[in-house]
């Protein structure tokens, strides 16, 4: 042990002696001793070249170091004026339609957001997007970059915070909390299930209390799916901004490459590696503001439904459903009425058939049975001859004429058409499955087969019920005709006997005949005298 200490001391002495000799040589040749230059610059108020170089290295990506009481991190700031157009929409337009976004908040969150501050609503919005080291929700997934956007007046500001190592995360989170306190309504894209839970988890991991949580959170993924799930191949933010905002990204770094580039920066310490990640995150935050303008214009009516018509009738129908879902029933009715008129007037609807039946169901829920029946009839005219056609319009029309119009014969005809169509459809399926079932032997019925059997049984019951009702109506009509004939003959005989008797007094036999004829009036005639017709009596439950 003593020998080891002696060797270490000799090694330190040799190093010290070498350094002293080097300093002496530098002084002899006219060079300044170490530390003298730094001390001189400090005395004259000059900055350290290492810190200056540190600041300059982030200028290549337009960023700089941010020094706070919690620590340091990298920040990149951008400001966009009100007239800046991101795709089709000017960002400053949100100030006139931001109040409409209250409809996308939950009722409790909406009231809290409205009472939190007297500032205009668009200034209370904080647009959030993160870049993380992975896709999971565990402790190992770290948001190395957090981009936020907010309005001050009509100017849109974007700030992107980056940590160079895990030690700077607490400083970044403390800065983000200040932004949340100033802008308490959060807006994101898939942020309710990804971005915000990860950020919130980092506060827990850093043992930081999040004092100012958002009073409301609007996730634009949900209205995007309601509007474009059936008309776009994907509802990713990149696809939505391209197809509906008109934004074209050129040479954009995919979000999936952001973790790889960050790990490359950690290995090389070259800030220019992250330039594409900064630009990608900035465009995401810009697109959030563009979507806010789009949804605000949809909700205040300045974006007319006819604009959605350019993307097809299916998108118009989805727009109407979405407006009805968030409580804008009047606007939804306007869209649906215009769509119904176009569907009924158009000559050919080869590509627009999918929205016929859902639109008919919407009209039925609204109580507009005339429009619903017209749409069901339109569907039968277009696809009634196909084996893949739905039974829904036949059954719905049968139910309507049975329960609303009391036209049993017509309701029976639609029910029989439904049963015939069902047998034709199943005949093709049975012929294809006959060989496979013969080879595999007896097998248990699947769920679809059981549902089809139940549908057949239900149709048979409906047909039998309608046949009984139609038969009773026919019998009632025949009874009415026979009763009217009997009454006509009886009154004719009475008039004949009266005319054959004296003019002042009716014969006793005639009076007795009239009295005896009264009990022979059929029971159905007495029911009619009580104020109920035979058809009304038949409409009562059997």
JSON list of N, CA and C in Angstrom, two decimals, residues 11-50:
[
{"chain": "A", "resi": 11, "resn": "UNK", "atom": "N", "xyz": [4.59, 10.26, -9.50]},
{"chain": "A", "resi": 11, "resn": "UNK", "atom": "CA", "xyz": [3.97, 10.57, -10.79]},
{"chain": "A", "resi": 11, "resn": "UNK", "atom": "C", "xyz": [3.42, 11.99, -10.80]},
{"chain": "A", "resi": 12, "resn": "UNK", "atom": "N", "xyz": [2.80, 12.44, -9.70]},
{"chain": "A", "resi": 12, "resn": "UNK", "atom": "CA", "xyz": [2.25, 13.80, -9.63]},
{"chain": "A", "resi": 12, "resn": "UNK", "atom": "C", "xyz": [3.37, 14.82, -9.65]},
{"chain": "A", "resi": 13, "resn": "UNK", "atom": "N", "xyz": [4.48, 14.53, -8.96]},
{"chain": "A", "resi": 13, "resn": "UNK", "atom": "CA", "xyz": [5.60, 15.47, -8.97]},
{"chain": "A", "resi": 13, "resn": "UNK", "atom": "C", "xyz": [6.20, 15.62, -10.36]},
{"chain": "A", "resi": 14, "resn": "UNK", "atom": "N", "xyz": [6.28, 14.49, -11.08]},
{"chain": "A", "resi": 14, "resn": "UNK", "atom": "CA", "xyz": [6.84, 14.57, -12.43]},
{"chain": "A", "resi": 14, "resn": "UNK", "atom": "C", "xyz": [5.96, 15.38, -13.36]},
{"chain": "A", "resi": 15, "resn": "UNK", "atom": "N", "xyz": [4.63, 15.23, -13.20]},
{"chain": "A", "resi": 15, "resn": "UNK", "atom": "CA", "xyz": [3.71, 16.01, -14.03]},
{"chain": "A", "resi": 15, "resn": "UNK", "atom": "C", "xyz": [3.80, 17.49, -13.70]},
{"chain": "A", "resi": 16, "resn": "UNK", "atom": "N", "xyz": [3.88, 17.81, -12.41]},
{"chain": "A", "resi": 16, "resn": "UNK", "atom": "CA", "xyz": [3.98, 19.21, -12.00]},
{"chain": "A", "resi": 16, "resn": "UNK", "atom": "C", "xyz": [5.27, 19.83, -12.52]},
{"chain": "A", "resi": 17, "resn": "UNK", "atom": "N", "xyz": [6.39, 19.06, -12.44]},
{"chain": "A", "resi": 17, "resn": "UNK", "atom": "CA", "xyz": [7.65, 19.58, -12.92]},
{"chain": "A", "resi": 17, "resn": "UNK", "atom": "C", "xyz": [7.63, 19.82, -14.41]},
{"chain": "A", "resi": 18, "resn": "UNK", "atom": "N", "xyz": [6.99, 18.92, -15.14]},
{"chain": "A", "resi": 18, "resn": "UNK", "atom": "CA", "xyz": [6.89, 19.10, -16.59]},
{"chain": "A", "resi": 18, "resn": "UNK", "atom": "C", "xyz": [6.10, 20.35, -16.93]},
{"chain": "A", "resi": 19, "resn": "UNK", "atom": "N", "xyz": [4.95, 20.58, -16.23]},
{"chain": "A", "resi": 19, "resn": "UNK", "atom": "CA", "xyz": [4.15, 21.76, -16.50]},
{"chain": "A", "resi": 19, "resn": "UNK", "atom": "C", "xyz": [4.92, 23.04, -16.19]},
{"chain": "A", "resi": 20, "resn": "UNK", "atom": "N", "xyz": [5.68, 23.02, -15.07]},
{"chain": "A", "resi": 20, "resn": "UNK", "atom": "CA", "xyz": [6.46, 24.22, -14.72]},
{"chain": "A", "resi": 20, "resn": "UNK", "atom": "C", "xyz": [7.51, 24.50, -15.80]},
{"chain": "A", "resi": 21, "resn": "UNK", "atom": "N", "xyz": [8.16, 23.45, -16.30]},
{"chain": "A", "resi": 21, "resn": "UNK", "atom": "CA", "xyz": [9.17, 23.67, -17.35]},
{"chain": "A", "resi": 21, "resn": "UNK", "atom": "C", "xyz": [8.53, 24.20, -18.61]},
{"chain": "A", "resi": 22, "resn": "UNK", "atom": "N", "xyz": [7.32, 23.71, -18.97]},
{"chain": "A", "resi": 22, "resn": "UNK", "atom": "CA", "xyz": [6.66, 24.20, -20.19]},
{"chain": "A", "resi": 22, "resn": "UNK", "atom": "C", "xyz": [6.30, 25.67, -20.04]},
{"chain": "A", "resi": 23, "resn": "UNK", "atom": "N", "xyz": [5.83, 26.07, -18.84]},
{"chain": "A", "resi": 23, "resn": "UNK", "atom": "CA", "xyz": [5.48, 27.47, -18.63]},
{"chain": "A", "resi": 23, "resn": "UNK", "atom": "C", "xyz": [6.73, 28.36, -18.72]},
{"chain": "A", "resi": 24, "resn": "UNK", "atom": "N", "xyz": [7.83, 27.85, -18.19]},
{"chain": "A", "resi": 24, "resn": "UNK", "atom": "CA", "xyz": [9.06, 28.63, -18.26]},
{"chain": "A", "resi": 24, "resn": "UNK", "atom": "C", "xyz": [9.51, 28.82, -19.70]},
{"chain": "A", "resi": 25, "resn": "UNK", "atom": "N", "xyz": [9.38, 27.76, -20.50]},
{"chain": "A", "resi": 25, "resn": "UNK", "atom": "CA", "xyz": [9.76, 27.87, -21.91]},
{"chain": "A", "resi": 25, "resn": "UNK", "atom": "C", "xyz": [8.89, 28.88, -22.63]},
{"chain": "A", "resi": 26, "resn": "UNK", "atom": "N", "xyz": [7.56, 28.86, -22.34]},
{"chain": "A", "resi": 26, "resn": "UNK", "atom": "CA", "xyz": [6.64, 29.80, -23.00]},
{"chain": "A", "resi": 26, "resn": "UNK", "atom": "C", "xyz": [6.97, 31.24, -22.64]},
{"chain": "A", "resi": 27, "resn": "UNK", "atom": "N", "xyz": [7.36, 31.44, -21.37]},
{"chain": "A", "resi": 27, "resn": "UNK", "atom": "CA", "xyz": [7.71, 32.80, -20.96]},
{"chain": "A", "resi": 27, "resn": "UNK", "atom": "C", "xyz": [8.99, 33.25, -21.67]},
{"chain": "A", "resi": 28, "resn": "UNK", "atom": "N", "xyz": [9.92, 32.32, -21.79]},
{"chain": "A", "resi": 28, "resn": "UNK", "atom": "CA", "xyz": [11.19, 32.68, -22.46]},
{"chain": "A", "resi": 28, "resn": "UNK", "atom": "C", "xyz": [10.98, 33.04, -23.92]},
{"chain": "A", "resi": 29, "resn": "UNK", "atom": "N", "xyz": [10.07, 32.35, -24.61]},
{"chain": "A", "resi": 29, "resn": "UNK", "atom": "CA", "xyz": [9.85, 32.63, -26.03]},
{"chain": "A", "resi": 29, "resn": "UNK", "atom": "C", "xyz": [8.85, 33.74, -26.26]},
{"chain": "A", "resi": 30, "resn": "UNK", "atom": "N", "xyz": [8.36, 34.36, -25.17]},
{"chain": "A", "resi": 30, "resn": "UNK", "atom": "CA", "xyz": [7.46, 35.50, -25.31]},
{"chain": "A", "resi": 30, "resn": "UNK", "atom": "C", "xyz": [5.99, 35.17, -25.28]},
{"chain": "A", "resi": 31, "resn": "UNK", "atom": "N", "xyz": [5.57, 33.94, -24.95]},
{"chain": "A", "resi": 31, "resn": "UNK", "atom": "CA", "xyz": [4.16, 33.60, -24.87]},
{"chain": "A", "resi": 31, "resn": "UNK", "atom": "C", "xyz": [3.62, 33.92, -23.49]},
{"chain": "A", "resi": 32, "resn": "UNK", "atom": "N", "xyz": [2.27, 34.19, -23.41]},
{"chain": "A", "resi": 32, "resn": "UNK", "atom": "CA", "xyz": [1.65, 34.47, -22.13]},
{"chain": "A", "resi": 32, "resn": "UNK", "atom": "C", "xyz": [1.45, 33.19, -21.35]},
{"chain": "A", "resi": 33, "resn": "UNK", "atom": "N", "xyz": [1.60, 33.26, -20.03]},
{"chain": "A", "resi": 33, "resn": "UNK", "atom": "CA", "xyz": [1.37, 32.07, -19.21]},
{"chain": "A", "resi": 33, "resn": "UNK", "atom": "C", "xyz": [-0.10, 31.70, -19.21]},
{"chain": "A", "resi": 34, "resn": "UNK", "atom": "N", "xyz": [-0.42, 30.44, -18.93]},
{"chain": "A", "resi": 34, "resn": "UNK", "atom": "CA", "xyz": [-1.82, 30.01, -18.92]},
{"chain": "A", "resi": 34, "resn": "UNK", "atom": "C", "xyz": [-2.60, 30.78, -17.88]},
{"chain": "A", "resi": 35, "resn": "UNK", "atom": "N", "xyz": [-3.81, 31.17, -18.25]},
{"chain": "A", "resi": 35, "resn": "UNK", "atom": "CA", "xyz": [-4.71, 31.86, -17.33]},
{"chain": "A", "resi": 35, "resn": "UNK", "atom": "C", "xyz": [-4.60, 33.37, -17.43]},
{"chain": "A", "resi": 36, "resn": "UNK", "atom": "N", "xyz": [-3.46, 33.87, -17.95]},
{"chain": "A", "resi": 36, "resn": "UNK", "atom": "CA", "xyz": [-3.33, 35.31, -18.00]},
{"chain": "A", "resi": 36, "resn": "UNK", "atom": "C", "xyz": [-4.29, 35.93, -19.00]},
{"chain": "A", "resi": 37, "resn": "UNK", "atom": "N", "xyz": [-4.51, 35.23, -20.14]},
{"chain": "A", "resi": 37, "resn": "UNK", "atom": "CA", "xyz": [-5.41, 35.78, -21.15]},
{"chain": "A", "resi": 37, "resn": "UNK", "atom": "C", "xyz": [-6.84, 35.82, -20.63]},
{"chain": "A", "resi": 38, "resn": "UNK", "atom": "N", "xyz": [-7.27, 34.70, -19.97]},
{"chain": "A", "resi": 38, "resn": "UNK", "atom": "CA", "xyz": [-8.64, 34.65, -19.45]},
{"chain": "A", "resi": 38, "resn": "UNK", "atom": "C", "xyz": [-8.85, 35.71, -18.38]},
{"chain": "A", "resi": 39, "resn": "UNK", "atom": "N", "xyz": [-7.79, 35.91, -17.51]},
{"chain": "A", "resi": 39, "resn": "UNK", "atom": "CA", "xyz": [-7.91, 36.91, -16.46]},
{"chain": "A", "resi": 39, "resn": "UNK", "atom": "C", "xyz": [-7.99, 38.31, -17.05]},
{"chain": "A", "resi": 40, "resn": "UNK", "atom": "N", "xyz": [-7.21, 38.54, -18.12]},
{"chain": "A", "resi": 40, "resn": "UNK", "atom": "CA", "xyz": [-7.26, 39.86, -18.75]},
{"chain": "A", "resi": 40, "resn": "UNK", "atom": "C", "xyz": [-8.60, 40.13, -19.40]},
{"chain": "A", "resi": 41, "resn": "UNK", "atom": "N", "xyz": [-9.16, 39.11, -20.09]},
{"chain": "A", "resi": 41, "resn": "UNK", "atom": "CA", "xyz": [-10.47, 39.31, -20.73]},
{"chain": "A", "resi": 41, "resn": "UNK", "atom": "C", "xyz": [-11.55, 39.54, -19.68]},
{"chain": "A", "resi": 42, "resn": "UNK", "atom": "N", "xyz": [-11.46, 38.82, -18.54]},
{"chain": "A", "resi": 42, "resn": "UNK", "atom": "CA", "xyz": [-12.45, 39.02, -17.49]},
{"chain": "A", "resi": 42, "resn": "UNK", "atom": "C", "xyz": [-12.35, 40.41, -16.91]},
{"chain": "A", "resi": 43, "resn": "UNK", "atom": "N", "xyz": [-11.10, 40.91, -16.78]},
{"chain": "A", "resi": 43, "resn": "UNK", "atom": "CA", "xyz": [-10.93, 42.26, -16.23]},
{"chain": "A", "resi": 43, "resn": "UNK", "atom": "C", "xyz": [-11.50, 43.32, -17.14]},
{"chain": "A", "resi": 44, "resn": "UNK", "atom": "N", "xyz": [-11.42, 43.11, -18.46]},
{"chain": "A", "resi": 44, "resn": "UNK", "atom": "CA", "xyz": [-11.96, 44.07, -19.43]},
{"chain": "A", "resi": 44, "resn": "UNK", "atom": "C", "xyz": [-13.42, 43.80, -19.80]},
{"chain": "A", "resi": 45, "resn": "UNK", "atom": "N", "xyz": [-14.07, 42.80, -19.12]},
{"chain": "A", "resi": 45, "resn": "UNK", "atom": "CA", "xyz": [-15.48, 42.52, -19.39]},
{"chain": "A", "resi": 45, "resn": "UNK", "atom": "C", "xyz": [-15.74, 41.68, -20.61]},
{"chain": "A", "resi": 46, "resn": "UNK", "atom": "N", "xyz": [-14.69, 41.02, -21.14]},
{"chain": "A", "resi": 46, "resn": "UNK", "atom": "CA", "xyz": [-14.88, 40.17, -22.30]},
{"chain": "A", "resi": 46, "resn": "UNK", "atom": "C", "xyz": [-15.37, 38.79, -21.88]},
{"chain": "A", "resi": 47, "resn": "UNK", "atom": "N", "xyz": [-16.14, 38.11, -22.78]},
{"chain": "A", "resi": 47, "resn": "UNK", "atom": "CA", "xyz": [-16.71, 36.79, -22.46]},
{"chain": "A", "resi": 47, "resn": "UNK", "atom": "C", "xyz": [-15.71, 35.69, -22.71]},
{"chain": "A", "resi": 48, "resn": "UNK", "atom": "N", "xyz": [-16.02, 34.56, -22.07]},
{"chain": "A", "resi": 48, "resn": "UNK", "atom": "CA", "xyz": [-15.18, 33.38, -22.22]},
{"chain": "A", "resi": 48, "resn": "UNK", "atom": "C", "xyz": [-15.35, 32.83, -23.64]},
{"chain": "A", "resi": 49, "resn": "UNK", "atom": "N", "xyz": [-14.26, 32.52, -24.36]},
{"chain": "A", "resi": 49, "resn": "UNK", "atom": "CA", "xyz": [-14.40, 32.02, -25.73]},
{"chain": "A", "resi": 49, "resn": "UNK", "atom": "C", "xyz": [-15.16, 30.70, -25.77]},
{"chain": "A", "resi": 50, "resn": "UNK", "atom": "N", "xyz": [-15.06, 29.88, -24.70]},
{"chain": "A", "resi": 50, "resn": "UNK", "atom": "CA", "xyz": [-15.77, 28.61, -24.72]},
{"chain": "A", "resi": 50, "resn": "UNK", "atom": "C", "xyz": [-17.29, 28.84, -24.68]}
]
